[in-house]
Coordinates of C-alpha atoms in Angstrom, one line a residue:
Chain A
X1 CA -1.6 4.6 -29.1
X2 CA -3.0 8.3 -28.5
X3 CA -2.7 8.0 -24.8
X4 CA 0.7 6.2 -24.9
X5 CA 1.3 9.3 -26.9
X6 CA 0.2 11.6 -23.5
X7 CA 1.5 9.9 -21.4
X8 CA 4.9 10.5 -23.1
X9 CA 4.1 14.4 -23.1
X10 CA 3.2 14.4 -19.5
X11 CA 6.6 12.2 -18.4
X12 CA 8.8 14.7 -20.6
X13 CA 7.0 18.1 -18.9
X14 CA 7.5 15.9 -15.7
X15 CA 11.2 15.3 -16.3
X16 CA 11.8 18.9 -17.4
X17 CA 10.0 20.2 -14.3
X18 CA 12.1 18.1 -11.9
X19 CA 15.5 18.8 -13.4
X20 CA 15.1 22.3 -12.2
X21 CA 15.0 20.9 -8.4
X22 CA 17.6 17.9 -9.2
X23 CA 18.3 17.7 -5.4
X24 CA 15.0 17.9 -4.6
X25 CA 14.5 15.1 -7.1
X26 CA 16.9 12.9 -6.0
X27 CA 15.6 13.4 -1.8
X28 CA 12.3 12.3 -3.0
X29 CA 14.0 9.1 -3.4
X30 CA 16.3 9.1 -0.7
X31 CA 13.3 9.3 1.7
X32 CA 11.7 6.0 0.9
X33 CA 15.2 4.6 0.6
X34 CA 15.3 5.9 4.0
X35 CA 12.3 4.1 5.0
X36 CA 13.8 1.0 3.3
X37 CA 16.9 0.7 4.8
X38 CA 15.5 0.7 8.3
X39 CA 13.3 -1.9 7.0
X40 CA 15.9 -4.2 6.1
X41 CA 17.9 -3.3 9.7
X42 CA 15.1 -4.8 11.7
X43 CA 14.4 -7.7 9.4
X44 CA 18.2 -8.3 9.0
X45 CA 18.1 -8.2 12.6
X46 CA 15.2 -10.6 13.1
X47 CA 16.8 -13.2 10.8
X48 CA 20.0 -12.9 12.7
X49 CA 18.1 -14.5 15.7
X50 CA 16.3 -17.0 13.5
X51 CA 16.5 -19.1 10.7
X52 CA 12.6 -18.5 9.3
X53 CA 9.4 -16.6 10.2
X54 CA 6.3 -17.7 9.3
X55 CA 7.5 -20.7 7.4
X56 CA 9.9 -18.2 4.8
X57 CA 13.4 -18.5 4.9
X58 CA 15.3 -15.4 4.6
X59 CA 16.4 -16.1 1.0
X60 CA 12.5 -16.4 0.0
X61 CA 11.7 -13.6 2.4
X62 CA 14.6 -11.1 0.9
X63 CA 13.3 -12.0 -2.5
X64 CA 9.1 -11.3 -1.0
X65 CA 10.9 -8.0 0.2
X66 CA 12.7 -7.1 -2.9
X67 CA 9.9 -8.0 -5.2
X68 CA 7.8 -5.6 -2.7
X69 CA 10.3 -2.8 -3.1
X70 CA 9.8 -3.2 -6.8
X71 CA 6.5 -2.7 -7.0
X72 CA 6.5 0.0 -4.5
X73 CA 9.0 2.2 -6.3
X74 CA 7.0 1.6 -9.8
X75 CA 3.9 3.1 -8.2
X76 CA 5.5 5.9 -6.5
X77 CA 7.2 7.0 -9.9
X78 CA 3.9 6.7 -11.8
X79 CA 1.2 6.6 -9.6
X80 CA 1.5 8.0 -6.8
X81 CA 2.5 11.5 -7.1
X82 CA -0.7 11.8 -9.2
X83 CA -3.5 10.0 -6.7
X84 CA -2.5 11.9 -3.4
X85 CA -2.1 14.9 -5.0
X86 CA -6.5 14.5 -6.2
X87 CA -8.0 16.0 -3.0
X88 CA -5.8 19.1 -3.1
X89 CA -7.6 18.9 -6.9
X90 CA -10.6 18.9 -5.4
X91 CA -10.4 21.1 -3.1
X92 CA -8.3 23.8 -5.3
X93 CA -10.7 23.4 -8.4
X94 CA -8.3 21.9 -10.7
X95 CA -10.1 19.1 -11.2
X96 CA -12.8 21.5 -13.3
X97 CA -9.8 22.0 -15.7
X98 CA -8.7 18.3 -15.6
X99 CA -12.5 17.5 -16.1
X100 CA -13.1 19.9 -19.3
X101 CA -10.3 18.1 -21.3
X102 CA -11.0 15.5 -24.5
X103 CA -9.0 13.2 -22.6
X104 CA -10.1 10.3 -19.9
X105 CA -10.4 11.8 -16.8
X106 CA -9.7 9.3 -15.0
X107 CA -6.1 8.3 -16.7
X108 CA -5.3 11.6 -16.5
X109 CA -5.7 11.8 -12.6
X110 CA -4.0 8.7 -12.3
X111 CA -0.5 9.1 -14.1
X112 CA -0.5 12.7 -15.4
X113 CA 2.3 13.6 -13.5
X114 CA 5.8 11.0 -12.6
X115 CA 8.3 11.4 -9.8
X116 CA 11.4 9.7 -11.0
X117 CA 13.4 10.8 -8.1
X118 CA 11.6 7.3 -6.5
X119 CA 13.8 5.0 -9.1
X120 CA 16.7 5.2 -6.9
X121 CA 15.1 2.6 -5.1
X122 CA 15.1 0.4 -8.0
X123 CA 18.6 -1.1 -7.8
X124 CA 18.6 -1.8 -4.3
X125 CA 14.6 -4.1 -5.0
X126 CA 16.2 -5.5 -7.7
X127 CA 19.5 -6.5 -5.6
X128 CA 17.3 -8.0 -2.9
X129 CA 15.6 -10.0 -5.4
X130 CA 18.6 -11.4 -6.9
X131 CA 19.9 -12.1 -3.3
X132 CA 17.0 -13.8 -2.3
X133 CA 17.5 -16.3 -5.8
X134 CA 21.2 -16.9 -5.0
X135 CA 19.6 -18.7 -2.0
X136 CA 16.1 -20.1 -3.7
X137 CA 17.8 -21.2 -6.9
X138 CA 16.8 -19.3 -10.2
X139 CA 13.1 -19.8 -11.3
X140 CA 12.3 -21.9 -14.2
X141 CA 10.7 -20.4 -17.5
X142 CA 7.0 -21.1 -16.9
X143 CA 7.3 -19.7 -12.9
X144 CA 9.2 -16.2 -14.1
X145 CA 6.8 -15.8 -16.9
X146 CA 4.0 -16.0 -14.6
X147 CA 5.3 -14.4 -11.9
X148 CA 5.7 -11.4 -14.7
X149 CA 1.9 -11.6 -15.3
X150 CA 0.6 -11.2 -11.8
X151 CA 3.0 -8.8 -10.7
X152 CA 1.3 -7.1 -13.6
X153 CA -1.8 -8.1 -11.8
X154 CA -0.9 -7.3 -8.3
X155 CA 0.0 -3.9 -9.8
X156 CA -3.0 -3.1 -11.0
X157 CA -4.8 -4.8 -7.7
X158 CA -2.6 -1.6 -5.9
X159 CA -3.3 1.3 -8.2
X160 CA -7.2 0.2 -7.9
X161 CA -7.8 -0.1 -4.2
X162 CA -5.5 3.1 -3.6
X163 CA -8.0 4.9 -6.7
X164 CA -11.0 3.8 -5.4
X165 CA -9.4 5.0 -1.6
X166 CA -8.9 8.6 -3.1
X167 CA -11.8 8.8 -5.1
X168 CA -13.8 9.3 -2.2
X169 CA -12.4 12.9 -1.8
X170 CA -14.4 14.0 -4.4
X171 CA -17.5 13.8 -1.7
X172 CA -15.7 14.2 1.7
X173 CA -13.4 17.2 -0.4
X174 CA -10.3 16.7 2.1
X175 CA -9.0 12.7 1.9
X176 CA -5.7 13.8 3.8
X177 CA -6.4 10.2 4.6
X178 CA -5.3 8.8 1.4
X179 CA -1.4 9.5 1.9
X180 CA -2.4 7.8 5.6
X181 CA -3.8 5.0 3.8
X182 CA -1.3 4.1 1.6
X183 CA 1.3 4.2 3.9
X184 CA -0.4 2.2 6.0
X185 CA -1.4 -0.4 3.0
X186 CA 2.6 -0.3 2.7
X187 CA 3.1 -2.6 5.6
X188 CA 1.0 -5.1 4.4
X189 CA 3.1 -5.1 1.2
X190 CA 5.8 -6.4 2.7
X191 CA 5.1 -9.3 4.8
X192 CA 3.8 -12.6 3.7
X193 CA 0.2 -13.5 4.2
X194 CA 0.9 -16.4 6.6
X195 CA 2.5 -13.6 9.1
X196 CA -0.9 -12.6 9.7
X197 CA -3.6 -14.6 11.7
X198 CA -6.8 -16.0 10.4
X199 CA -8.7 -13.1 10.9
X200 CA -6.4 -10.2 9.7
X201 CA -5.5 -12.4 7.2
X202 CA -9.1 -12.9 5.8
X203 CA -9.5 -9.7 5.5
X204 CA -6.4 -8.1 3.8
X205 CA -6.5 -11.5 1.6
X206 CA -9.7 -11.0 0.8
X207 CA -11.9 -8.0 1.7
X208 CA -8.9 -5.2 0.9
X209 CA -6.7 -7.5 -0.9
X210 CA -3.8 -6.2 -0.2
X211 CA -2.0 -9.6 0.9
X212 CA -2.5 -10.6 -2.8
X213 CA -0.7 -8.2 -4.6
X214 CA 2.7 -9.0 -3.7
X215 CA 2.1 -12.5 -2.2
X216 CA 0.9 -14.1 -5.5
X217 CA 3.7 -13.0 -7.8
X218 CA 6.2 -13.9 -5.5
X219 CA 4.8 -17.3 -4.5
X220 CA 4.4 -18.3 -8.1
X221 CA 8.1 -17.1 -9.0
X222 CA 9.5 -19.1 -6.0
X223 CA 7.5 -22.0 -6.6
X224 CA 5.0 -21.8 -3.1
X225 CA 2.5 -22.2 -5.6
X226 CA 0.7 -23.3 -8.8
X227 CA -1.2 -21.1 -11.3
X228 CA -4.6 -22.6 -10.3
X229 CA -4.7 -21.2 -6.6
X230 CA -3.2 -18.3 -8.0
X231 CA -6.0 -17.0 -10.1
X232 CA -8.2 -15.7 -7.8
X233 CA -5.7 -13.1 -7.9
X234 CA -5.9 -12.5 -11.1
X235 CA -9.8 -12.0 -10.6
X236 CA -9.8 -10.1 -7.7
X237 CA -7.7 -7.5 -9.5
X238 CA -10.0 -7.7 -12.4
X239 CA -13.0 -6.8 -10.1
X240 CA -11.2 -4.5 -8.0
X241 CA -10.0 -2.5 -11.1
X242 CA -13.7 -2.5 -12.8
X243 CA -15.1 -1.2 -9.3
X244 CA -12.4 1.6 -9.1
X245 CA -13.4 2.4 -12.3
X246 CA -17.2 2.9 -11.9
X247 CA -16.7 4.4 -8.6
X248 CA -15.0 7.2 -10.7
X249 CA -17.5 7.8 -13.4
X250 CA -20.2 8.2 -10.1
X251 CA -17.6 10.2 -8.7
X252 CA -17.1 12.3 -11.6
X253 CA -21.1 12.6 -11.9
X254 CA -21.7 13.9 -8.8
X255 CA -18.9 16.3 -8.4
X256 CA -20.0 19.8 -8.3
X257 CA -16.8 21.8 -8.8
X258 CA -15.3 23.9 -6.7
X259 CA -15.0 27.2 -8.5
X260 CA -11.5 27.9 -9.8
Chain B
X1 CA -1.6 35.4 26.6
X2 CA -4.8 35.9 25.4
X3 CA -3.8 36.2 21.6
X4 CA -2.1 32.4 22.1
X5 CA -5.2 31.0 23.6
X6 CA -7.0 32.4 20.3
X7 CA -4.6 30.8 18.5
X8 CA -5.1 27.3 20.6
X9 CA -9.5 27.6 20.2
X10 CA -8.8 28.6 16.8
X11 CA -6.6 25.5 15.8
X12 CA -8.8 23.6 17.5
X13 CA -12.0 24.5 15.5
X14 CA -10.1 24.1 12.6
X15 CA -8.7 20.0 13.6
X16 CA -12.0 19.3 14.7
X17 CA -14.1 21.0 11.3
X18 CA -13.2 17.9 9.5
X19 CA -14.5 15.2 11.4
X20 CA -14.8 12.5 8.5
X21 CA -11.2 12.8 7.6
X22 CA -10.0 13.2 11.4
X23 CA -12.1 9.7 11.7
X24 CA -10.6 8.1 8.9
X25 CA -7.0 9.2 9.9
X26 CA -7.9 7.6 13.3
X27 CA -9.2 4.7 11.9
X28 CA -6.0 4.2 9.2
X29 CA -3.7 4.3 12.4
X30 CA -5.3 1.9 14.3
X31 CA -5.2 -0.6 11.2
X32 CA -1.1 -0.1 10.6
X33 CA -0.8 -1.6 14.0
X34 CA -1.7 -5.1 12.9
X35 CA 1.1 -5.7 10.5
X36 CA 3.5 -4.8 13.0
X37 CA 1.5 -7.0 15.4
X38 CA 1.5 -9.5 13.3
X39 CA 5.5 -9.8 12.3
X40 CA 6.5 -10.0 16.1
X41 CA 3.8 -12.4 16.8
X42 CA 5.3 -14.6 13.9
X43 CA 9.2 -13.6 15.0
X44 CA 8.2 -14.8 18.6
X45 CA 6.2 -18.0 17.1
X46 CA 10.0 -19.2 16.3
X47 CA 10.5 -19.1 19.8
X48 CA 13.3 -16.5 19.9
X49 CA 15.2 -14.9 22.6
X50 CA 14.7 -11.6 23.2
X51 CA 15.7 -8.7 26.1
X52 CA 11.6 -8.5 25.7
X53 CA 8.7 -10.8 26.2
X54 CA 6.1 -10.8 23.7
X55 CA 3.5 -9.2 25.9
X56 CA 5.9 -6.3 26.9
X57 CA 7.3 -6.1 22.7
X58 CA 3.0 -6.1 21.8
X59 CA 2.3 -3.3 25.0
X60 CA 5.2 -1.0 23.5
X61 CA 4.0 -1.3 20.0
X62 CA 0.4 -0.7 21.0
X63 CA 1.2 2.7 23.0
X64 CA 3.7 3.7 20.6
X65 CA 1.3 3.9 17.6
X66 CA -1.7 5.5 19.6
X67 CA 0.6 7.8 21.6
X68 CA 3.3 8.9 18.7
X69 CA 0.2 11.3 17.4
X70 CA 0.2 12.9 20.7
X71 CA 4.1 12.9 21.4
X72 CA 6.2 13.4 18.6
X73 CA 6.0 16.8 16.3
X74 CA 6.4 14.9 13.4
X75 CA 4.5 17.1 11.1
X76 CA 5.6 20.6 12.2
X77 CA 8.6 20.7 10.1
X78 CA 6.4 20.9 7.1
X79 CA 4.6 23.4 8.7
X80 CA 7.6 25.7 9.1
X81 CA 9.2 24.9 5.7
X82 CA 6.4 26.2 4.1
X83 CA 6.0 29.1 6.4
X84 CA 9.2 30.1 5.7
X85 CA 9.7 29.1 1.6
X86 CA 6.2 30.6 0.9
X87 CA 6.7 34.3 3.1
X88 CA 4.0 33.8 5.3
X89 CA 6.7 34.5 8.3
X90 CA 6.5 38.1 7.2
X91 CA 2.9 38.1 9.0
X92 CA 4.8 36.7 12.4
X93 CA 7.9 39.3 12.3
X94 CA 5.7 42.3 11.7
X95 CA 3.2 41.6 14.4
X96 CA 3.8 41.3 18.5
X97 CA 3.6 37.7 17.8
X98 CA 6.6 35.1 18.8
X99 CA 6.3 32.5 15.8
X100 CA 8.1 29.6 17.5
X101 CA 5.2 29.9 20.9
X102 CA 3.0 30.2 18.1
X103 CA 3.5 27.1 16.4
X104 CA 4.0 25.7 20.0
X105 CA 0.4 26.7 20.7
X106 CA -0.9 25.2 17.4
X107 CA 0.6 22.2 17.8
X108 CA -0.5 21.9 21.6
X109 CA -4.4 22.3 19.9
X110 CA -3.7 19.8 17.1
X111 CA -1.9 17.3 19.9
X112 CA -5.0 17.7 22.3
X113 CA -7.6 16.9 19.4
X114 CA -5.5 13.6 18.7
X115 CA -5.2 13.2 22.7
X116 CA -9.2 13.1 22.9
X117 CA -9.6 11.2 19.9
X118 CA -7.1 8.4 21.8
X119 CA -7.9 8.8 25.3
X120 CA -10.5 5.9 25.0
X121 CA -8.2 3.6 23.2
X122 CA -5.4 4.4 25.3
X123 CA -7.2 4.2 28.5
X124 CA -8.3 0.3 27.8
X125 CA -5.2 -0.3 26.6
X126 CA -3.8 0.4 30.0
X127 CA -6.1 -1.1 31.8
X128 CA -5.9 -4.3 29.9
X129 CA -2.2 -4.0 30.3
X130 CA -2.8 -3.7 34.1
X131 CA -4.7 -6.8 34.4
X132 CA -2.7 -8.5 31.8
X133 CA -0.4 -7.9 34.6
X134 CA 1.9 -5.9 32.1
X135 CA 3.9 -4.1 34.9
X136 CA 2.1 -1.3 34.6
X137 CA 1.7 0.6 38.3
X138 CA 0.1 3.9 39.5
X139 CA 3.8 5.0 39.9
X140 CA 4.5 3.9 36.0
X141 CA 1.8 5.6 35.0
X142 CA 2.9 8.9 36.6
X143 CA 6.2 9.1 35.5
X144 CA 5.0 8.0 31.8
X145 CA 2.9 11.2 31.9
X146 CA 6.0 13.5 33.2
X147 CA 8.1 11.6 30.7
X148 CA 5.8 12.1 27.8
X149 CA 5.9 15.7 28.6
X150 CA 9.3 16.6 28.2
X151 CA 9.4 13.9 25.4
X152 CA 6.4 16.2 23.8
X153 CA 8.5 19.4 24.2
X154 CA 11.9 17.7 23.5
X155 CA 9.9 16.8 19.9
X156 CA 8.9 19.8 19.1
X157 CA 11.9 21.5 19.2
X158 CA 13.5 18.7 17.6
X159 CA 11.4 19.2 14.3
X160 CA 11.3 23.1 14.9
X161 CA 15.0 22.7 14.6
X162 CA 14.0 20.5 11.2
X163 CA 12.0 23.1 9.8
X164 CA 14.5 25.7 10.0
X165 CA 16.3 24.1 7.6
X166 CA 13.8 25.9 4.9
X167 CA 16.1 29.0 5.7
X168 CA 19.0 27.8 3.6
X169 CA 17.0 25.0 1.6
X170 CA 14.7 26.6 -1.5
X171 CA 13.3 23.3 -1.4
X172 CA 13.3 21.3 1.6
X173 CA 9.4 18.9 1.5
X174 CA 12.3 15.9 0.3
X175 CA 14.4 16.6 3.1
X176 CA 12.3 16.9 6.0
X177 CA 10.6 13.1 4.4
X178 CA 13.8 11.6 4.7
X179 CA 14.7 12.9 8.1
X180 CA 10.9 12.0 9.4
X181 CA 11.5 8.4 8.2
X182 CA 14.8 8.2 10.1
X183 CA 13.9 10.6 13.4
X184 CA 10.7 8.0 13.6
X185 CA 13.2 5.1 13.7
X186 CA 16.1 6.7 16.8
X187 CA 12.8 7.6 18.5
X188 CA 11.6 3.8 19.0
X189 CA 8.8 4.4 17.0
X190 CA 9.0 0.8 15.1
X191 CA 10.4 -0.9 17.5
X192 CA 12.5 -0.3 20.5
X193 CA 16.0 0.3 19.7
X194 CA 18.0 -1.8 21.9
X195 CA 16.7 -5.8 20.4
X196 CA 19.0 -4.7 17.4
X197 CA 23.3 -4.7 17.5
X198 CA 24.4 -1.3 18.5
X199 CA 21.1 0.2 19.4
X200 CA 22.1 1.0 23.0
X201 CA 24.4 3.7 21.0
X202 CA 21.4 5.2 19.4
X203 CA 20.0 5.5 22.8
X204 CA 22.9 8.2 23.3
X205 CA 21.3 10.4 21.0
X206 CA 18.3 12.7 22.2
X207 CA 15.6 11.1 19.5
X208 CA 14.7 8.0 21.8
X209 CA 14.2 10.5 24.0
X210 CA 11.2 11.7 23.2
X211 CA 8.9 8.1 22.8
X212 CA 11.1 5.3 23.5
X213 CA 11.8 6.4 27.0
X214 CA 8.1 6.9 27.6
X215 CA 6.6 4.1 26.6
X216 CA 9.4 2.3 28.7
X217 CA 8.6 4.0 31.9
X218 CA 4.9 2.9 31.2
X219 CA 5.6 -0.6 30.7
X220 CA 7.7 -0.5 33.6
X221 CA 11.0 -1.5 31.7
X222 CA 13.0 1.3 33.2
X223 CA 12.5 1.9 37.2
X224 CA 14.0 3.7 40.1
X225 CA 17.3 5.5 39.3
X226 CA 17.2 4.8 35.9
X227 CA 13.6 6.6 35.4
X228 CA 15.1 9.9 37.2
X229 CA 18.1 9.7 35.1
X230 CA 16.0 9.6 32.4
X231 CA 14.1 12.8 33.3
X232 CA 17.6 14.2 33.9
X233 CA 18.8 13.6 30.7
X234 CA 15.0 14.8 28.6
X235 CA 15.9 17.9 30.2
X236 CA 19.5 17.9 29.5
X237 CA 18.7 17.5 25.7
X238 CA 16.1 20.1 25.8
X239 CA 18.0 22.6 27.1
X240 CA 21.0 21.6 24.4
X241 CA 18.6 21.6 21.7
X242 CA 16.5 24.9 22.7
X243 CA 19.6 26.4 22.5
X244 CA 20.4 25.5 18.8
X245 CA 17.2 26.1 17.9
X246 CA 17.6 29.9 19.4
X247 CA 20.7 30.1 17.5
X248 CA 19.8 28.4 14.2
X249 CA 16.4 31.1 14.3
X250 CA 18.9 34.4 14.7
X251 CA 20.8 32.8 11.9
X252 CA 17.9 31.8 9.5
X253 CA 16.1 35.7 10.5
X254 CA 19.1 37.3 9.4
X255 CA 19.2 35.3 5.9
X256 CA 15.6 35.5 5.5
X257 CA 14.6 37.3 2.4
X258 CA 10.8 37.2 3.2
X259 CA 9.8 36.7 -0.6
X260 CA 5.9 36.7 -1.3
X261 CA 3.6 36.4 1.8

């Protein structure tokens, strides 16, 4: 309850902040509209020349897209502005500051600041979604419900691997990587897992995840799968999350400060 | 010259200092190419027809993502926004020091570390494509390297041109974002722009200009008159755009309130 209670604070400062740039604000979210939009060219243009790829039809894959897009814009409003902005922490000694406070460090790293500018992309995710049903027929009770849970999941499979990512600037103090590395995570977001081959797919299935965190919710909401393959899932963001977590506290043990 | 080629060693150092984050940055662009890879491998799995084979759509992607680093300016509007927002211009105007040759120069250092972190990827990349019988000739080559010249100084004044914008723009990080994500599209940087309806139009601007044509001559898509018409019309859009750029600096100098610095 108390850090529901900060995190309100630190939205509210947020919101107040960005309101004195509201075009800037809005751009924010414009640019991975942007992004989007070019996204959806090519694979409108792809299913223009076929009927599916990879054995998704382009109702299923609008609604893997959409779904995608979803996700996406819920960790750039709340997570990401926070996470790529740690090594410049590092580096700039505001981390000692961040550190010093009777609060979590680690919760405070990961969603002290919000950039809501990023919702714009909400509507368009959500449309995509609801085109992809009008095609796939609506989900029944049980398959929404748990779709619900392990986007939950896949969620917090994404903020872990990206934490554990950035967390490494605390040792090499200049992780200009991380941005890199989410953007390049992005890409894997977005397509289905059987796009990939056996090898690529092992790895971002299993090794770096990343193939599960969409994938899973979207295959249990349109009924590709059943609950009991899905739960590795489930684990794997459990793990993933617990790992992040104790790579933080080392992390936070071993960082020196940088004099501020 | 001699305070430019400081300038150059200096940039250098400084790209170079940070090896474990230049590696990583390396590394992370290498992996992005898979899922790419991987969505045209499926796309072509359906057996669709395209203006491209497979092996000619994989080739492009391949030399677009290792040579984009190396071509396009992508990351010098930034640069400049925050030269100009932040004051630090003031340290350009008041010395015998031409900022836009000296962002040139930095950029050539920060391009040549990214070249020599490539050049081993890139060179069995072309040699595979060579035996892979690709289309790539001695001739191809050539012309890909005049190509990605003017494509290289075509880029950067393209994004100079972008960062000027910080001149009338208090806050302009959002903007330039949002134009990267589209400028990285018209320049055939995810795929090339004339498989999708009404991309021969985009081809009319001067983004493809700077990769898309490249990488074309390379692969051998583009040949004969076409690759000199090409050259003719790099130039063309340099000179056009240099000109803009001249003009869009006078304007943005004479607005420029050169706060803090």
């Amino acid at each position: 309850m108390r850090y529901l209670k900060i995190w309100r604070t630190c939205l509210t400062i947020t919101l107040v902040r960005e309101m004195q740039f509201r075009l800037n604000f809005l751009m924010w979210g414009l640019a991975m509209l942007a992004e989007f939009a070019v996204l959806l060219l090519l694979h409108g243009s792809l299913f223009e020349m076929t009927d599916t790829i990879a054995g998704w039809d382009r109702w299923q894959w609008a609604f893997y897209l959409g779904l995608g897009q979803v996700m996406l814009t819920f960790f750039m409003v709340f997570v990401f502005p926070n996470l790529v902005g740690l090594p410049w922490q590092v580096n700039s000694g505001g981390l000692d500051f961040l550190l010093l406070r009777p609060v979590d460090s680690q919760f405070m790293v990961s969603l002290a600041r919000a950039n809501m500018g990023y919702l714009v992309n909400l509507p368009l995710g959500l449309l995509l979604m609801g085109y992809g049903l009008t095609g796939t027929g609506l989900p029944g009770l049980f398959p929404a419900i748990s779709g619900l849970i392990w986007t939950l999941s896949g969620f917090m499979l994404l903020y872990a691997i990206f934490m554990a990512a950035v967390t490494v600037s605390i040792w090499s103090k200049r992780a200009g990587f991380a941005s890199e590395l989410f953007f390049g995570l992005w890409e894997y977001l977005r397509q289905p897992p059987e796009v990939f081959g056996r090898a690529a797919g092992f790895v971002f299935f299993w090794l770096i995840p990343v193939l599960q965190v969409v994938s899973a919710p979207a295959r249990l909401t349109l009924g590709r799968q059943g609950i009991t393959s899905a739960l590795p899932a489930l684990a794997l963001s459990g793990i993933w999350f617990g790992a992040a977590r104790l790579l933080w506290r080392w992390a936070v043990k071993s960082y020196t400060g940088s004099g501020s | 010259m001699r305070k430019y080629a400081t300038v150059f060693m200096i940039t250098l150092q400084d790209s170079l200092q940070y090896r474990f984050n230049f590696f990583t940055g390396w590394l992370v662009n290498l992996w992005t190419l898979v899922a790419p890879l991987a969505l045209w491998a499926a796309v072509y799995r359906e057996s669709v027809d395209l203006a491209y084979g497979f092996d000619t759509m994989a080739a492009y992607l391949l030399v677009v993502h290792l040579l984009y680093r190396v071509i396009l300016a992508n990351d010098l509007q930034f640069e400049v926004g925050r030269d100009i927002r932040e004051g630090r211009l003031n340290q350009f105007l008041s010395r015998p020091l031409s900022y836009p040759v000296f962002c040139y120069v930095s950029l050539l250092a920060r391009r040549c570390t990214a070249l020599l972190a490539l050049a081993l990827p890139l060179a069995g990349l072309v040699a595979a494509l060579h035996f892979l019988s690709a289309g790539i000739t001695g001739l191809n080559l050539v012309g890909f390297c005049f190509a990605a010249l003017l494509g290289a100084v075509l880029s950067f004044i393209l994004y100079f041109l972008l960062g000027l914008t910080a001149f009338w723009m208090l806050e302009c990080q959002a903007l330039f974002v949002t134009l990267g994500t589209v400028l990285f599209f018209l320049a055939g940087g995810l795929f090339p722009l004339d498989i999708i309806a009404g991309g021969s139009f985009l081809t009319l601007l001067p983004f493809s200009w700077q990769l898309m044509f490249p990488v074309r001559v390379l692969l051998g898509v583009v040949s004969g008159q076409e690759v000199w018409l090409g050259f003719g019309v790099q130039v063309a859009w340099i000179i056009v755009s240099a000109g803009i750029a001249t003009g869009v600096w006078r304007a943005g100098i004479k607005r420029y309130e050169a706060v803090g610095g």
